[in-house]
PDB file of C-alpha atoms in Angstrom:
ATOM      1  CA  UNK A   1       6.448  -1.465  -3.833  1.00 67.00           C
ATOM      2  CA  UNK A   2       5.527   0.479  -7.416  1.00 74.00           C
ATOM      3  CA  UNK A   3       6.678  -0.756 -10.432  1.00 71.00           C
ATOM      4  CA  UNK A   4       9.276   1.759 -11.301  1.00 73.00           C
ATOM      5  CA  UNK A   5      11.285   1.131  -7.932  1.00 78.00           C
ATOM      6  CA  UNK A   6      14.742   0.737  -8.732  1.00 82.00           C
ATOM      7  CA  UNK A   7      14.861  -2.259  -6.223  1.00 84.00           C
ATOM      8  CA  UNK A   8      12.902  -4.034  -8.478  1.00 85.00           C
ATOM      9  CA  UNK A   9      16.043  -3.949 -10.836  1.00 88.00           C
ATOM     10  CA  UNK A  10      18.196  -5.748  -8.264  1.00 92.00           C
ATOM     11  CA  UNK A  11      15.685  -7.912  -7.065  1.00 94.00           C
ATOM     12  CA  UNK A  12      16.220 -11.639  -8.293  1.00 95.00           C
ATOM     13  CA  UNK A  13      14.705 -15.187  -7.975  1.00 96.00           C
ATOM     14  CA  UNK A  14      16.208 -17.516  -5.301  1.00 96.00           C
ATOM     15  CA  UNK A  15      15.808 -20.666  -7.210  1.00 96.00           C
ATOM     16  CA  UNK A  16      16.871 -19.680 -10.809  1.00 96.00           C
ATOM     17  CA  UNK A  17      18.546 -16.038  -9.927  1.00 96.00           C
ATOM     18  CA  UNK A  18      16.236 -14.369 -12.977  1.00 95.00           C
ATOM     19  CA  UNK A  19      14.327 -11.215 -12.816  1.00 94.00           C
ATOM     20  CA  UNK A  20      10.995 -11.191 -11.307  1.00 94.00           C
ATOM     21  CA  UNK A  21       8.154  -8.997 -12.006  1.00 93.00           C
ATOM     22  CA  UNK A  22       5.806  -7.158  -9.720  1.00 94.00           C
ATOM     23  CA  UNK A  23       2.045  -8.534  -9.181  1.00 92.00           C
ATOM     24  CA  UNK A  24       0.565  -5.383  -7.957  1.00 91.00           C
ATOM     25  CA  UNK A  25      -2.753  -6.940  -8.061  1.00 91.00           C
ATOM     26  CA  UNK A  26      -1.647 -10.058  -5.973  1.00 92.00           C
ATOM     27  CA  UNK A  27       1.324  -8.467  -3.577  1.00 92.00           C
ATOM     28  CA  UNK A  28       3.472 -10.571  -4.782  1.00 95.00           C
ATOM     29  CA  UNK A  29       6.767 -10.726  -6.991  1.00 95.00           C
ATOM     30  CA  UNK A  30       6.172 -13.288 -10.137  1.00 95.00           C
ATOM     31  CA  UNK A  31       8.987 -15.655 -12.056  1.00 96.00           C
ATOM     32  CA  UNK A  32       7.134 -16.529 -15.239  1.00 95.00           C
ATOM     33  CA  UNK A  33       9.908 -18.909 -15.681  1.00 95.00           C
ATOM     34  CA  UNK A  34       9.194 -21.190 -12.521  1.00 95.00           C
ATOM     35  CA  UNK A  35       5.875 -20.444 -12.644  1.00 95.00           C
ATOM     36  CA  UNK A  36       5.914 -19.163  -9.167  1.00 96.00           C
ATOM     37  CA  UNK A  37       4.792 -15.785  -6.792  1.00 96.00           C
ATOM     38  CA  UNK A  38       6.177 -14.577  -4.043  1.00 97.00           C
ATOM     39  CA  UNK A  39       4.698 -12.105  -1.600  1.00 96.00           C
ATOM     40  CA  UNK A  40       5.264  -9.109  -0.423  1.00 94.00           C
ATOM     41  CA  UNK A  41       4.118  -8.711   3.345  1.00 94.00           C
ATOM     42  CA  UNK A  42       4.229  -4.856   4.579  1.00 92.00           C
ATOM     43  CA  UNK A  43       6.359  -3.983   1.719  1.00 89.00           C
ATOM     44  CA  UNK A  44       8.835  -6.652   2.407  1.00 91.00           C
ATOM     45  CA  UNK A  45       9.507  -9.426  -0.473  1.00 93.00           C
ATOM     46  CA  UNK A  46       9.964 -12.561   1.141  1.00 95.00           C
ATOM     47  CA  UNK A  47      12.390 -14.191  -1.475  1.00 95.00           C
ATOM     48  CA  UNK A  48      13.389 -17.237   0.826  1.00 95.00           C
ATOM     49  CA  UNK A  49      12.508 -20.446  -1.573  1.00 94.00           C
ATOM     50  CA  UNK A  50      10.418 -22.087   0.992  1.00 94.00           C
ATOM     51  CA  UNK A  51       8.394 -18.792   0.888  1.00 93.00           C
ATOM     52  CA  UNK A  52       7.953 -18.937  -2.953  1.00 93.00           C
ATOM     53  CA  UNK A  53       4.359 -20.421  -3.960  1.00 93.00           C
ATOM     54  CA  UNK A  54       3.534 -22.399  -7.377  1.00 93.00           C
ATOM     55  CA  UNK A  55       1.262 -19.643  -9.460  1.00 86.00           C
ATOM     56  CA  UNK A  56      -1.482 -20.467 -12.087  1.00 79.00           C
ATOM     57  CA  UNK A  57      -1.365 -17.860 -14.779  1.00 62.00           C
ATOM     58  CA  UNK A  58      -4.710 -16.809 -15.935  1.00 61.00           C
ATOM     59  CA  UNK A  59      -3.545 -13.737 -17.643  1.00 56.00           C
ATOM     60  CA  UNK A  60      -0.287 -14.438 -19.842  1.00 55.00           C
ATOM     61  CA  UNK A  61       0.798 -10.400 -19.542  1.00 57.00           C
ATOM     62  CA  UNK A  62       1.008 -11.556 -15.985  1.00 54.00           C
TER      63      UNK A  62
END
């Protein structure tokens, strides 16, 4: 997934419904909100909430 991908416009969090931003670094999709990643196996978010992961934030941009 690239950043500019419009499905990243559409794409939302399961748990609070907000937008999430990409992790290119990580493979994963990021709510700074919750606090939490979700990754992206062979291109494929998985945005079930079971599938989300608590992330620690060691760069705030991120």
């Amino acid at each position: 997934m690239k950043p500019d991908s419009p499905l990243l416009k559409i794409l939302a969090c399961p748990l609070d419904k907000g937008p999430l931003i990409l992790d290119e670094l990580r493979g994963a999709l990021y709510n700074p909100r919750l606090r939490r990643r979700y990754p992206i196996v062979d291109g494929i978010p998985q945005l079930l909430p079971s599938s989300g992961e608590p992330a620690v934030v060691e760069d705030p941009a991120v």
